[in-house]
Coordinates of C-alpha atoms and ligand atoms in Angstrom, one line a residue:
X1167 CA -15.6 -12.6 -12.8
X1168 CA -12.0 -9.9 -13.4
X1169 CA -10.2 -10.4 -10.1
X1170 CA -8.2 -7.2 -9.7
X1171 CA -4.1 -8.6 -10.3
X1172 CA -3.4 -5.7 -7.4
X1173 CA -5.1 -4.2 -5.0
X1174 CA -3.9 -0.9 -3.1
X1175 CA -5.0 0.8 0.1
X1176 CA -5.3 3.5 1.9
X1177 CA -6.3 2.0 5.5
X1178 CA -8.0 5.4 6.9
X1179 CA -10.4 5.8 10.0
X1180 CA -8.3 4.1 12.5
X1181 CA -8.2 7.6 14.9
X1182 CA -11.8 8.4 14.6
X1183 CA -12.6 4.7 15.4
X1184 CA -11.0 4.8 18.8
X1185 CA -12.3 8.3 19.1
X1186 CA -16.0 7.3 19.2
X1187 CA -15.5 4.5 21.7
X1188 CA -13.7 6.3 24.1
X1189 CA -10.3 5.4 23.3
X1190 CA -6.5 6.6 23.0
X1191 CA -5.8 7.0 18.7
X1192 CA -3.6 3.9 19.6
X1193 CA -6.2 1.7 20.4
X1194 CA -7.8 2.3 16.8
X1195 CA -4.0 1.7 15.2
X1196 CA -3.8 -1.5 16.9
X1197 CA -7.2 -2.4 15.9
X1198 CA -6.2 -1.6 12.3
X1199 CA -4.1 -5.0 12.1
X1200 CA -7.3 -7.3 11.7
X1201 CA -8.7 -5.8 8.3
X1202 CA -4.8 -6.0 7.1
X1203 CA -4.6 -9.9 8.1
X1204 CA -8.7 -10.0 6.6
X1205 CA -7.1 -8.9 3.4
X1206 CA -4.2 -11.0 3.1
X1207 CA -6.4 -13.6 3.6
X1208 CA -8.5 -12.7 0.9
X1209 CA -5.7 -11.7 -1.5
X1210 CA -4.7 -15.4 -1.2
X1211 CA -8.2 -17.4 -1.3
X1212 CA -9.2 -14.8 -4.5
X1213 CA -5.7 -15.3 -6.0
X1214 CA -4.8 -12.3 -6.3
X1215 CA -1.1 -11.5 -6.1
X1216 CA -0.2 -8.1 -5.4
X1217 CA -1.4 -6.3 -2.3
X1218 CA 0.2 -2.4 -1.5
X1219 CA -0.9 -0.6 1.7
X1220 CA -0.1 2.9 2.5
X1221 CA 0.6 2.1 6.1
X1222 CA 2.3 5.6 7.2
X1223 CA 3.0 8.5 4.8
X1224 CA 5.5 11.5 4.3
X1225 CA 2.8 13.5 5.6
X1226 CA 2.3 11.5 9.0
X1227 CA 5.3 12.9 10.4
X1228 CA 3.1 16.0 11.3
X1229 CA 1.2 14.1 14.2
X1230 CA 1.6 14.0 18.0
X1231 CA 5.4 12.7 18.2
X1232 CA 3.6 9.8 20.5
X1233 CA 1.5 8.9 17.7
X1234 CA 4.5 8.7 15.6
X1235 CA 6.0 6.3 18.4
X1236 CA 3.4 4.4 18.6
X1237 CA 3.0 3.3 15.0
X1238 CA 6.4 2.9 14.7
X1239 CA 6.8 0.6 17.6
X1240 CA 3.3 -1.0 16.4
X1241 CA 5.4 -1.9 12.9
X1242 CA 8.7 -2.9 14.4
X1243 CA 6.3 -5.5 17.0
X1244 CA 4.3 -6.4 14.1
X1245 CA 7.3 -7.2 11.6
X1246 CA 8.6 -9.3 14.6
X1247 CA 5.9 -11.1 15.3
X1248 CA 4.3 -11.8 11.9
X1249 CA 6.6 -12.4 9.5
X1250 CA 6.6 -16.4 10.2
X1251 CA 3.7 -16.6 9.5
X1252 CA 3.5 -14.8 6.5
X1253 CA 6.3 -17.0 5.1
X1254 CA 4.3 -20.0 5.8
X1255 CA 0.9 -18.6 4.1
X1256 CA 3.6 -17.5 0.8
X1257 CA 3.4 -14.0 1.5
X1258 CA 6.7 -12.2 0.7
X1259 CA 7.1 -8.7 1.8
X1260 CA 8.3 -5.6 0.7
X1261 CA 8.5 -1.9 1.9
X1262 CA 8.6 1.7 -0.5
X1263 CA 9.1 4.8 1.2
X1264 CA 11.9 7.3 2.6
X1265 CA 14.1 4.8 4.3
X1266 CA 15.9 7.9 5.4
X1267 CA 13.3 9.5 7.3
X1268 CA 13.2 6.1 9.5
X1269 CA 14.8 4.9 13.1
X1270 CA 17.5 2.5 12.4
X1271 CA 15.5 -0.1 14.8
X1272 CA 12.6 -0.5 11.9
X1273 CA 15.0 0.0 8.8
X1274 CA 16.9 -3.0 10.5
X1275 CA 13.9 -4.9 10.9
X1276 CA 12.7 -3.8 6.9
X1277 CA 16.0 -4.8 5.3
X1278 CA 15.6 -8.8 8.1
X1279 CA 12.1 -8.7 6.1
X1280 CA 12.9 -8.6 3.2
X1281 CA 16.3 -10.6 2.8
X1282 CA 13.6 -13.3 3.9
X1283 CA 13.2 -16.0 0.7
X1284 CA 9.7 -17.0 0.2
X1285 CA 10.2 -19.9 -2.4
X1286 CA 6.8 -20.0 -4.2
X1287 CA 5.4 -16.8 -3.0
X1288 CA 1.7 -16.2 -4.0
X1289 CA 1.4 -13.0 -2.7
X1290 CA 3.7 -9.8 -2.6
X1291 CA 2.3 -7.3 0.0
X1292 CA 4.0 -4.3 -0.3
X1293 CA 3.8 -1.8 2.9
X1294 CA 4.5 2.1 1.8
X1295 CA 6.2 3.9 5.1
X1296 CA 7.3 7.2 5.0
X1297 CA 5.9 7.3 1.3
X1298 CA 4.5 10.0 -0.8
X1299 CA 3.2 9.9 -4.6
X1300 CA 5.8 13.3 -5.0
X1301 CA 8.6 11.9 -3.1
X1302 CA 8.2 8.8 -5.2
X1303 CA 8.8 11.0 -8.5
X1304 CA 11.3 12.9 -6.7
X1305 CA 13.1 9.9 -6.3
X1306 CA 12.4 8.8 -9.7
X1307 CA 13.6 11.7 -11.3
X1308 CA 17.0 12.0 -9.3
X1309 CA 17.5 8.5 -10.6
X1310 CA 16.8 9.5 -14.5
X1311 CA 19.1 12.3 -14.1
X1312 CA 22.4 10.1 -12.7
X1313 CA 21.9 7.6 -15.3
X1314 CA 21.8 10.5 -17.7
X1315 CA 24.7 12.1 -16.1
X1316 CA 26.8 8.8 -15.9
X1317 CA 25.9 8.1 -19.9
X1318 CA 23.8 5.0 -18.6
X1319 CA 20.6 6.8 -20.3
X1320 CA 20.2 8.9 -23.0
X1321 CA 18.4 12.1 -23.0
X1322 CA 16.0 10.5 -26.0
X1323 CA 15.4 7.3 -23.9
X1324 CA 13.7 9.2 -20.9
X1325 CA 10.4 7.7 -21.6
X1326 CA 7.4 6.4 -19.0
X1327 CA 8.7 3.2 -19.3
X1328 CA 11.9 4.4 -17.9
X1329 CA 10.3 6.3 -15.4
X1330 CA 7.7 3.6 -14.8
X1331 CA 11.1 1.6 -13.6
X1332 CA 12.3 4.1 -11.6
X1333 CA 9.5 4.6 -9.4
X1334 CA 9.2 2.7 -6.1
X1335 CA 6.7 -0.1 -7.2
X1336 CA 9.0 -0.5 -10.9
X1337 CA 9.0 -4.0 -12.0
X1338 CA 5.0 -4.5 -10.6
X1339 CA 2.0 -4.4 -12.5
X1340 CA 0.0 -1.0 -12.0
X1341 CA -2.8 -1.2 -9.2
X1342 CA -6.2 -2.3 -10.6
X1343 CA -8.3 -1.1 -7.9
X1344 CA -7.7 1.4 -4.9
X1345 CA -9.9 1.0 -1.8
X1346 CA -9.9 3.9 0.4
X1347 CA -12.0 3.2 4.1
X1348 CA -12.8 6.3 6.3
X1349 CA -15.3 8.3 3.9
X1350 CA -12.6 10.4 2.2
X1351 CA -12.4 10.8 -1.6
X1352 CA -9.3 11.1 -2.1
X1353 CA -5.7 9.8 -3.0
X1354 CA -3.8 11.8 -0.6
X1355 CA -0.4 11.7 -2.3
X1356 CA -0.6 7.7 -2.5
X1357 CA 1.1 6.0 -5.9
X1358 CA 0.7 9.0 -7.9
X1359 CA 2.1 7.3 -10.5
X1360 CA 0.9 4.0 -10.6
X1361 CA -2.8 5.2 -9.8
X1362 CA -3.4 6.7 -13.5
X1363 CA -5.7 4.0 -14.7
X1364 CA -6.8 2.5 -11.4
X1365 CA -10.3 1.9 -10.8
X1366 CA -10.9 3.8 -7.6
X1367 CA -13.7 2.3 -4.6
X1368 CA -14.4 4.1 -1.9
X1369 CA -16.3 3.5 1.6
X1370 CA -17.3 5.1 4.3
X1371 CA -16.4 2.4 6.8
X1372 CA -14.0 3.0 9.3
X1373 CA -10.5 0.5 9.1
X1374 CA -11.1 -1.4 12.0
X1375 CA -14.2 -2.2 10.9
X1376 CA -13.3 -3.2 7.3
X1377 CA -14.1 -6.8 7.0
X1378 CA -14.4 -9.5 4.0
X1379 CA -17.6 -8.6 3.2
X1380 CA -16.7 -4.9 2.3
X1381 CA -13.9 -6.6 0.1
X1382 CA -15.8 -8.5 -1.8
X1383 CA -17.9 -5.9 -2.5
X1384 CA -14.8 -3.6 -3.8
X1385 CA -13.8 -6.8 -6.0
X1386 CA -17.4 -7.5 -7.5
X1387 CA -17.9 -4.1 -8.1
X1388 CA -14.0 -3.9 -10.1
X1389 CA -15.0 -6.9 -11.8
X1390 CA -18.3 -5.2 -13.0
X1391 CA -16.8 -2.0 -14.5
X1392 CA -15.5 -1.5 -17.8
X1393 CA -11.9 -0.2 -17.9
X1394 CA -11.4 1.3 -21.0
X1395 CA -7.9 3.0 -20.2
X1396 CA -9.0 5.9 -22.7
X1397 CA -10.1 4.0 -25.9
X1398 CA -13.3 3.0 -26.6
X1399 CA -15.6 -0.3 -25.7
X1400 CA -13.8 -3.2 -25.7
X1401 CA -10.3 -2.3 -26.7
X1402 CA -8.7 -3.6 -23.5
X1403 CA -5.6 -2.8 -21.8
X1404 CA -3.6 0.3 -22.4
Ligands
LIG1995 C1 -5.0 6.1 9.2 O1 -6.0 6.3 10.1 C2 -4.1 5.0 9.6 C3 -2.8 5.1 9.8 C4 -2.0 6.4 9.7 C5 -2.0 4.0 10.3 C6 -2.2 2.7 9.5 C7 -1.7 1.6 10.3 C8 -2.3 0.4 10.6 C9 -3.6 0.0 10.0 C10 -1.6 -0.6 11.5 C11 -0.8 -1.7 11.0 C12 -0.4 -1.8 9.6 C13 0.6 -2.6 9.2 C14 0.8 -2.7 7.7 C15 1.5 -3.3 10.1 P1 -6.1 7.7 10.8 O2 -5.2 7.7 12.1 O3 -5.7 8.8 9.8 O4 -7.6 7.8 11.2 P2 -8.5 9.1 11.3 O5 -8.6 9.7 9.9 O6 -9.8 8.6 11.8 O7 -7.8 10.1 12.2

C-alpha cells in the first residue's frame, strides 16, 4: 500500500467538543493533545516522515483574548513538557508562522525547540502558529523581491521553484494527504501553496475524538486513490 510521505492537519472541533459535554472551550484544547500524540505515533509505526499541523492560525487572533491565553500557555506547557520525549521517539520539531505576532515567552521556547539536535530523526513534525496560506506567500514574495533587489535573483529566475523555496515549508516534500476533523470542507487559509496537488480527506469527527482508527482510514483511503497530478493514468508524479 502508498503511505502518504506527509501528512498535514487541520485539528478542528476541539470548541464544540467541550461544548456538548458541558465544558469551558479549554477543556476541548487540552483534550486535543491525545489525537496529536495518536498521530505521531502512527507517523512513526507507518514510517512516514513528515507530519504538519496547523495548531493556531493568523485568523485565531480574532477569539476571546482568554482563548488566545489559553492556547498559548497550553503550547508553551506542552513544548516544556514534551519535547524529551519527542527527542527520544526521533521526532525533531519545527514551527512556520508569524513569529512576530507571538509573546516572547513561546518564541523563546520555539527557537529552545528547535536548536534541539535529533541525530537520526525519523520524523519532522512541523507545528504552524500564527500561520496563514496568504501570509505565507506574503512572506514569500517579500523574499523574491530583496533577492531581486540585492542582484541575488534575477527577474527571469523568479520561477515556482524559487518560490516553492521561499515559502515556509521550502526544502520539504509537498503534503500528500490533508486530514481535516470537525465536518468542515475546507482549507481555511492552511499551506496554500503546498496543498495544490494534495489528496484532501475529510471527517466529520470531532479532534478529541480523532483516534488511530480514523487514521488509518485517511491512509488506506490515500493509498487507494489515483493521483494523477493533471496527466493521465499512470503517468506519476508531477
Ligand atoms: C480548532 O478547534 C483547534 C484549535 C484552534 C487549537 C488546536 C490546538 C490543539 C489541538 C492543542 C495542542 C496542539 C499542539 C500542537 C501542542 P476549534 O476551537 O476551532 O473547534 P470548534 O470549531 O469546535 O470551535
Amino acid at each position: 500500500m502508498t503511505v502518504p510521505r506527509h501528512v498535514a492537519i487541520i485539528m478542528d472541533g476541539n470548541g464544540r467538543w467541550a461544548s456538548r459535554r458541558g465544558l469551558p472551550r479549554s477543556a476541548g484544547h487540552r483534550a486535543g493533545l491525545k489525537p496529536v500524540r495518536m498521530c505521531i505515533e502512527q507517523c512513526r509505526q507507518l514510517g512516514i516522515p513528515y507530519l504538519t499541523l496547523f495548531a493556531f492560525s493568523s485568523e485565531n487572533w480574532n477569539r476571546p483574548v482568554t482563548e488566545v491565553g489559553f492556547l498559548m500557555n497550553l503550547f508553551i506547557e506542552t513544548l516544556e513538557k514534551e519535547l524529551d520525549d519527542l527527542a527520544r521517539q526521533l521526532v525533531e520539531v519545527r514551527f512556520i508562522g508569524d513569529r512576530s505576532a507571538l509573546g516572547a515567552p513561546i518564541v523563546e521556547r520555539i527557537e529552545a525547540a528547535e536548536a534541539r539536535v535529533v541525530e537520526g530523526a525519523q520524523l519532522r513534525l512541523t507545528i504552524a502558529l500564527a500561520y496563514g496560506g496568504r501570509w505565507d506567500l506574503v512572506q514569500a514574495a517579500r523574499a523574491l523581491a530583496q533577492d531581486v533587489a540585492t542582484g541575488a535573483l534575477s527577474f527571469e529566475q523568479i520561477d515556482e521553484a524559487a518560490i516553492g523555496r521561499r515559502v515556509s515549508l521550502g526544502g520539504l516534500p509537498d503534503p500528500d494527504l490533508f486530514i481535516r476533523t470537525g465536518g468542515e470542507k475546507r482549507i481555511s487559509n492552511f499551506l496554500l501553496w503546498n496543498l495544490a496537488y494534495s489528496e484532501l480527506w475529510f471527517c466529520d469527527r470531532l479532534w478529541p475524538e480523532f483516534d488511530a482508527d480514523d487514521f488509518a482510514m485517511a491512509v488506506r483511503e490515500f493509498g487507494g486513490r489515483e493521483r494523477r497530478f493533471g496527466g493521465v493514468p499512470g503517468a506519476g508524479s508531477h
